[in-house]
């Protein structure tokens, strides 16, 4: 919306001083022509913005143009800035709104807090995009129109019609009763019911969404944390899961546990650890053990040992000397 963009433009000038039309266009993700029109609108509305010509010129605000947020101490301001650094909002299509809100928070801070709080926030990194092994933690990308429609239905308590692409299935339209939204490791999920049965939908697989006028059939209050745990338990104990007995190098334990659905039992075994773990299916189990190479050994079942041996033989044959 243009009003939000005008506010963001003013806040950018407040916090960064003089900026060129090109720099403002890049920050606001619009054209320079749009920026110039917005500058004219602000001037007409009485906002003291002026232009400076020359190679180092640009647009700036007259000194003293500011607002102040009272009653916010340093630690409270820091908490807001750290919360704003988390990327979970992207999964719900709220990334741009969060960025705009953080601009407003920083701008409204008293002078005594603004520089120190922003500087301290730079020293904290929450949920980076890669781990120490440079493995990228990919966040879901959800189109803004889809995310906005889903949010509206969840908050208004209305039924929701979604065009959903389940794994290995053709996309289908279905009508659900939305309960809430959950984000886990930058992946967003819609918790809902369909014909009275619990359903969980990955937001990135919703191709289109439409909020309906009909009220959703759902309880007035919900404990999302408990609902998520219950669905996770059902997921881990249903379907085609397989249980595997593994001997693993203690240094690689966390990697194994991170890929498994659940750890059922664990004990020391000489210089190794002996774990009984479950995987989603046979392909999942084979993939997880293969990643650990000789640091892990599948003790049982036999079919998994045979599958890993066959893969190892195939790789060895590929790299035989001519």
Short mmCIF file of C-alpha atoms in Angstrom, two decimals:
data_model
loop_
_atom_site.label_atom_id
_atom_site.label_comp_id
_atom_site.label_asym_id
_atom_site.label_seq_id
_atom_site.Cartn_x
_atom_site.Cartn_y
_atom_site.Cartn_z
CA UNK A 1 0.00 0.00 0.00
CA UNK A 2 1.21 3.51 -0.80
CA UNK A 3 0.61 4.83 2.73
CA UNK A 4 2.90 2.14 4.19
CA UNK A 5 5.53 2.92 1.57
CA UNK A 6 5.45 6.64 2.39
CA UNK A 7 5.95 5.87 6.08
CA UNK A 8 8.86 3.55 5.25
CA UNK A 9 10.41 6.24 3.05
CA UNK A 10 10.29 8.78 5.87
CA UNK A 11 11.76 6.29 8.34
CA UNK A 12 14.62 5.43 5.97
CA UNK A 13 15.51 9.11 5.67
CA UNK A 14 15.22 9.55 9.44
CA UNK A 15 17.60 6.69 10.20
CA UNK A 16 20.10 6.90 7.35
CA UNK A 17 20.16 10.58 6.55
CA UNK A 18 20.58 11.64 2.93
CA UNK A 19 19.71 8.95 0.36
CA UNK A 20 19.56 9.09 -3.42
CA UNK A 21 16.42 8.24 -5.35
CA UNK A 22 18.16 5.12 -6.61
CA UNK A 23 19.01 3.97 -3.09
CA UNK A 24 15.46 4.61 -1.89
CA UNK A 25 14.03 2.74 -4.86
CA UNK A 26 16.25 -0.25 -4.06
CA UNK A 27 15.22 -0.29 -0.38
CA UNK A 28 11.51 0.10 -1.14
CA UNK A 29 11.59 -2.25 -4.15
CA UNK A 30 9.97 0.28 -6.48
CA UNK A 31 11.11 2.39 -9.45
CA UNK A 32 12.93 5.72 -9.08
CA UNK A 33 9.95 7.36 -10.80
CA UNK A 34 7.72 6.06 -7.99
CA UNK A 35 10.15 7.42 -5.39
CA UNK A 36 10.06 10.87 -6.98
CA UNK A 37 6.25 10.84 -6.95
CA UNK A 38 6.28 9.80 -3.30
CA UNK A 39 8.69 12.62 -2.42
CA UNK A 40 6.33 15.11 -4.06
CA UNK A 41 3.40 13.65 -2.09
CA UNK A 42 5.30 13.95 1.19
CA UNK A 43 6.26 17.56 0.48
CA UNK A 44 2.65 18.42 -0.37
CA UNK A 45 1.57 16.84 2.94
CA UNK A 46 3.95 19.05 4.89
CA UNK A 47 6.73 16.55 5.60
CA UNK A 48 10.00 18.58 5.60
CA UNK A 49 11.85 16.60 2.90
CA UNK A 50 14.24 18.44 0.58
CA UNK A 51 16.59 17.61 -2.30
CA UNK A 52 20.32 18.31 -2.54
CA UNK A 53 21.87 18.45 -5.99
CA UNK A 54 25.27 17.14 -7.03
CA UNK A 55 27.21 13.89 -7.13
CA UNK A 56 26.70 13.30 -3.40
CA UNK A 57 23.20 14.71 -3.38
CA UNK A 58 19.91 13.05 -2.58
CA UNK A 59 16.89 13.52 -0.40
CA UNK A 60 16.91 14.34 3.31
CA UNK A 61 14.65 15.51 6.12
CA UNK A 62 15.08 18.74 8.04
CA UNK A 63 16.73 18.12 11.44
CA UNK A 64 14.39 17.55 14.36
CA UNK A 65 11.68 15.68 12.46
CA UNK A 66 11.05 12.63 14.65
CA UNK A 67 8.69 10.73 16.91
CA UNK A 68 9.50 9.15 20.26
CA UNK A 69 8.30 5.97 21.93
CA UNK A 70 8.16 6.41 25.70
CA UNK A 71 8.16 3.76 28.41
CA UNK A 72 10.48 1.38 26.52
CA UNK A 73 13.73 0.52 28.29
CA UNK A 74 16.96 -0.66 26.67
CA UNK A 75 16.41 -4.40 27.18
CA UNK A 76 12.83 -4.17 25.88
CA UNK A 77 14.04 -2.40 22.75
CA UNK A 78 16.76 -5.04 22.31
CA UNK A 79 14.20 -7.84 22.66
CA UNK A 80 12.09 -6.30 19.89
CA UNK A 81 15.08 -5.95 17.58
CA UNK A 82 16.24 -9.52 18.22
CA UNK A 83 12.71 -10.82 17.60
CA UNK A 84 12.72 -8.89 14.34
CA UNK A 85 15.90 -10.66 13.26
CA UNK A 86 14.17 -14.06 13.22
CA UNK A 87 13.19 -15.29 9.79
CA UNK A 88 10.09 -17.22 10.78
CA UNK A 89 7.83 -14.41 9.57
CA UNK A 90 8.85 -15.24 5.99
CA UNK A 91 6.99 -18.53 6.22
CA UNK A 92 3.73 -16.67 6.91
CA UNK A 93 4.27 -14.02 4.25
CA UNK A 94 4.97 -11.33 6.86
CA UNK A 95 8.60 -10.60 5.97
CA UNK A 96 8.01 -7.15 4.48
CA UNK A 97 5.62 -6.20 7.29
CA UNK A 98 8.23 -7.23 9.87
CA UNK A 99 10.93 -5.16 8.17
CA UNK A 100 8.64 -2.14 8.12
CA UNK A 101 7.73 -2.65 11.79
CA UNK A 102 11.39 -2.82 12.81
CA UNK A 103 12.06 0.48 11.01
CA UNK A 104 9.27 2.07 13.02
CA UNK A 105 10.52 0.61 16.30
CA UNK A 106 14.07 1.86 15.75
CA UNK A 107 12.87 5.28 14.64
CA UNK A 108 10.61 5.68 17.66
CA UNK A 109 13.29 4.82 20.23
CA UNK A 110 14.64 7.66 22.37
CA UNK A 111 18.06 8.88 21.23
CA UNK A 112 19.69 7.37 24.33
CA UNK A 113 18.56 3.86 23.31
CA UNK A 114 18.57 3.91 19.50
CA UNK A 115 22.29 3.59 18.78
CA UNK A 116 23.15 1.21 21.62
CA UNK A 117 20.17 -1.12 21.09
CA UNK A 118 20.72 -1.35 17.34
CA UNK A 119 24.45 -1.90 17.87
CA UNK A 120 23.91 -4.69 20.42
CA UNK A 121 21.35 -6.37 18.14
CA UNK A 122 24.04 -6.60 15.47
CA UNK A 123 26.03 -8.81 17.88
CA UNK A 124 23.29 -11.47 18.00
CA UNK A 125 22.42 -13.85 15.16
CA UNK A 126 19.25 -15.93 15.46
CA UNK A 127 18.58 -18.91 13.16
CA UNK A 128 21.24 -18.34 10.46
CA UNK A 129 20.60 -19.66 6.96
CA UNK A 130 23.44 -22.21 7.19
CA UNK A 131 24.91 -24.32 9.99
CA UNK A 132 28.61 -24.75 10.84
CA UNK A 133 29.01 -27.31 8.05
CA UNK A 134 27.66 -24.81 5.48
CA UNK A 135 24.51 -26.86 5.01
CA UNK A 136 21.83 -24.48 3.82
CA UNK A 137 18.63 -24.38 5.84
CA UNK A 138 16.13 -23.54 3.13
CA UNK A 139 13.10 -21.52 4.13
CA UNK A 140 9.73 -22.06 2.49
CA UNK A 141 8.68 -19.53 -0.11
CA UNK A 142 4.97 -18.82 0.08
CA UNK A 143 3.41 -16.33 -2.39
CA UNK A 144 2.11 -13.28 -0.51
CA UNK A 145 -1.46 -13.57 -1.87
CA UNK A 146 -1.69 -17.18 -0.66
CA UNK A 147 -0.19 -16.40 2.74
CA UNK A 148 -2.47 -13.38 3.20
CA UNK A 149 -5.61 -15.37 2.34
CA UNK A 150 -4.66 -18.18 4.72
CA UNK A 151 -3.92 -15.72 7.53
CA UNK A 152 -7.24 -13.96 7.05
CA UNK A 153 -9.18 -17.22 7.28
CA UNK A 154 -7.26 -18.34 10.38
CA UNK A 155 -7.73 -15.04 12.21
CA UNK A 156 -11.37 -14.52 11.15
CA UNK A 157 -12.37 -18.11 11.95
CA UNK A 158 -13.72 -18.77 8.45
CA UNK A 159 -13.54 -21.88 6.31
CA UNK A 160 -10.71 -21.95 3.78
CA UNK A 161 -10.61 -23.40 0.29
CA UNK A 162 -7.11 -24.40 -0.82
CA UNK A 163 -5.58 -25.80 -3.99
CA UNK A 164 -3.10 -28.19 -2.44
CA UNK A 165 -0.30 -30.21 -4.05
CA UNK A 166 0.36 -33.18 -1.77
CA UNK A 167 3.54 -35.19 -2.32
CA UNK A 168 3.33 -37.41 -5.41
CA UNK A 169 -0.26 -36.35 -6.06
CA UNK A 170 -1.95 -34.03 -8.53
CA UNK A 171 -3.10 -30.73 -6.95
CA UNK A 172 -6.69 -30.81 -5.70
CA UNK A 173 -9.10 -28.29 -4.23
CA UNK A 174 -10.30 -28.99 -0.71
CA UNK A 175 -12.21 -27.05 1.94
CA UNK A 176 -10.83 -27.06 5.47
CA UNK A 177 -11.49 -25.54 8.88
CA UNK A 178 -8.28 -23.65 9.79
CA UNK A 179 -7.06 -23.86 13.39
CA UNK A 180 -3.67 -22.13 13.42
CA UNK A 181 -0.28 -21.56 11.80
CA UNK A 182 3.03 -23.09 12.88
CA UNK A 183 6.57 -22.45 11.68
CA UNK A 184 9.36 -25.00 12.22
CA UNK A 185 12.88 -24.38 10.90
CA UNK A 186 11.58 -21.77 8.45
CA UNK A 187 8.86 -24.10 7.13
CA UNK A 188 5.27 -22.99 7.61
CA UNK A 189 2.32 -25.29 8.27
CA UNK A 190 -1.44 -24.81 8.45
CA UNK A 191 -3.14 -26.86 11.16
CA UNK A 192 -6.74 -27.55 10.21
CA UNK A 193 -9.51 -30.10 10.27
CA UNK A 194 -11.29 -31.58 7.28
CA UNK A 195 -14.60 -33.34 7.79
CA UNK A 196 -13.73 -33.42 11.49
CA UNK A 197 -10.32 -35.13 11.02
CA UNK A 198 -7.02 -33.44 11.89
CA UNK A 199 -4.98 -32.30 8.88
CA UNK A 200 -1.62 -30.57 8.51
CA UNK A 201 -0.77 -28.70 5.29
CA UNK A 202 2.64 -27.38 4.22
CA UNK A 203 2.14 -23.72 3.28
CA UNK A 204 4.60 -23.90 0.38
CA UNK A 205 2.42 -26.61 -1.22
CA UNK A 206 -0.71 -24.43 -1.20
CA UNK A 207 -0.93 -23.16 -4.78
CA UNK A 208 -3.99 -20.96 -4.24
CA UNK A 209 -6.30 -20.12 -1.35
CA UNK A 210 -9.71 -18.56 -0.87
CA UNK A 211 -11.26 -17.44 2.40
CA UNK A 212 -14.94 -18.39 2.55
CA UNK A 213 -17.70 -16.53 4.36
CA UNK A 214 -18.86 -19.64 6.22
CA UNK A 215 -17.65 -19.89 9.86
CA UNK A 216 -15.08 -22.60 10.54
CA UNK A 217 -16.00 -25.52 12.77
CA UNK A 218 -13.34 -25.24 15.45
CA UNK A 219 -13.00 -24.68 19.23
CA UNK A 220 -12.94 -21.12 20.51
CA UNK A 221 -9.50 -21.62 22.06
CA UNK A 222 -6.60 -23.83 21.03
CA UNK A 223 -3.23 -24.88 22.48
CA UNK A 224 -1.14 -24.90 19.30
CA UNK A 225 1.95 -26.28 21.02
CA UNK A 226 0.02 -29.29 22.32
CA UNK A 227 -1.77 -29.78 18.98
CA UNK A 228 1.56 -29.77 17.15
CA UNK A 229 3.09 -32.30 19.55
CA UNK A 230 0.10 -34.62 19.21
CA UNK A 231 0.26 -34.51 15.41
CA UNK A 232 4.00 -35.09 15.54
CA UNK A 233 3.47 -38.19 17.67
CA UNK A 234 0.91 -39.58 15.24
CA UNK A 235 3.23 -38.84 12.32
CA UNK A 236 6.14 -40.68 13.93
CA UNK A 237 4.09 -43.75 14.80
CA UNK A 238 2.05 -44.16 11.62
CA UNK A 239 2.57 -44.86 7.93
CA UNK A 240 5.50 -46.93 6.64
CA UNK A 241 8.02 -46.16 9.41
CA UNK A 242 10.86 -48.59 9.96
CA UNK A 243 12.85 -49.28 13.12
CA UNK A 244 16.61 -49.64 12.75
CA UNK A 245 19.37 -50.75 15.13
CA UNK A 246 22.53 -48.69 14.53
CA UNK A 247 26.07 -48.53 15.90
CA UNK A 248 27.39 -45.00 15.46
CA UNK A 249 30.50 -43.00 16.23
CA UNK A 250 29.57 -40.72 19.19
CA UNK A 251 30.92 -37.74 17.24
CA UNK A 252 28.25 -38.31 14.57
CA UNK A 253 25.37 -39.07 16.91
CA UNK A 254 23.67 -35.70 16.52
CA UNK A 255 23.66 -36.02 12.73
CA UNK A 256 21.93 -39.38 12.96
CA UNK A 257 19.39 -38.17 15.53
CA UNK A 258 18.65 -35.06 13.47
CA UNK A 259 17.54 -37.17 10.50
CA UNK A 260 15.59 -39.80 12.47
CA UNK A 261 11.95 -39.48 13.47
CA UNK A 262 12.53 -40.77 16.99
CA UNK A 263 15.14 -42.43 19.23
CA UNK A 264 13.58 -45.42 20.99
CA UNK A 265 16.62 -46.66 22.90
CA UNK A 266 20.29 -45.75 23.37
CA UNK A 267 23.25 -47.37 25.14
CA UNK A 268 27.03 -47.46 25.02
CA UNK A 269 28.61 -50.21 22.93
CA UNK A 270 32.41 -50.31 23.33
CA UNK A 271 33.71 -47.16 21.58
CA UNK A 272 30.40 -46.69 19.75
CA UNK A 273 26.82 -45.86 20.66
CA UNK A 274 24.04 -48.33 19.98
CA UNK A 275 20.76 -46.67 19.04
CA UNK A 276 17.33 -47.95 18.11
CA UNK A 277 15.76 -45.31 15.87
CA UNK A 278 12.80 -44.96 13.54
CA UNK A 279 12.76 -43.52 10.03
CA UNK A 280 9.88 -42.49 7.80
CA UNK A 281 10.40 -45.41 5.40
CA UNK A 282 13.08 -47.70 3.97
CA UNK A 283 14.43 -45.06 1.57
CA UNK A 284 14.76 -42.58 4.42
CA UNK A 285 16.67 -45.11 6.53
CA UNK A 286 19.05 -46.03 3.72
CA UNK A 287 19.73 -42.37 2.90
CA UNK A 288 20.41 -41.43 6.54
CA UNK A 289 22.87 -44.25 7.15
CA UNK A 290 24.62 -43.68 3.81
CA UNK A 291 25.37 -40.07 4.80
CA UNK A 292 27.41 -41.26 7.80
CA UNK A 293 29.60 -43.62 5.72
CA UNK A 294 31.86 -45.76 7.95
CA UNK A 295 30.95 -43.80 11.10
CA UNK A 296 27.71 -45.77 11.34
CA UNK A 297 26.74 -49.41 10.88
CA UNK A 298 23.21 -50.72 10.41
CA UNK A 299 23.06 -53.77 12.70
CA UNK A 300 19.46 -54.64 11.81
CA UNK A 301 17.30 -55.23 9.86
CA UNK A 302 19.14 -57.34 7.30
CA UNK A 303 17.45 -55.77 4.28
CA UNK A 304 19.00 -52.41 5.22
CA UNK A 305 22.48 -53.96 5.51
CA UNK A 306 21.98 -55.58 2.10
CA UNK A 307 20.83 -52.28 0.56
CA UNK A 308 23.79 -50.34 1.93
CA UNK A 309 26.22 -53.05 0.81
CA UNK A 310 24.75 -53.00 -2.72
CA UNK A 311 25.15 -49.21 -2.87
CA UNK A 312 28.75 -49.43 -1.65
CA UNK A 313 29.58 -52.12 -4.23
CA UNK A 314 28.07 -50.00 -7.00
CA UNK A 315 30.11 -46.95 -5.98
CA UNK A 316 33.33 -49.00 -5.70
CA UNK A 317 32.76 -50.46 -9.14
CA UNK A 318 32.21 -46.98 -10.60
CA UNK A 319 35.62 -45.86 -9.29
CA UNK A 320 37.63 -48.98 -10.24
CA UNK A 321 40.88 -48.18 -12.00
CA UNK A 322 40.69 -48.59 -15.81
#
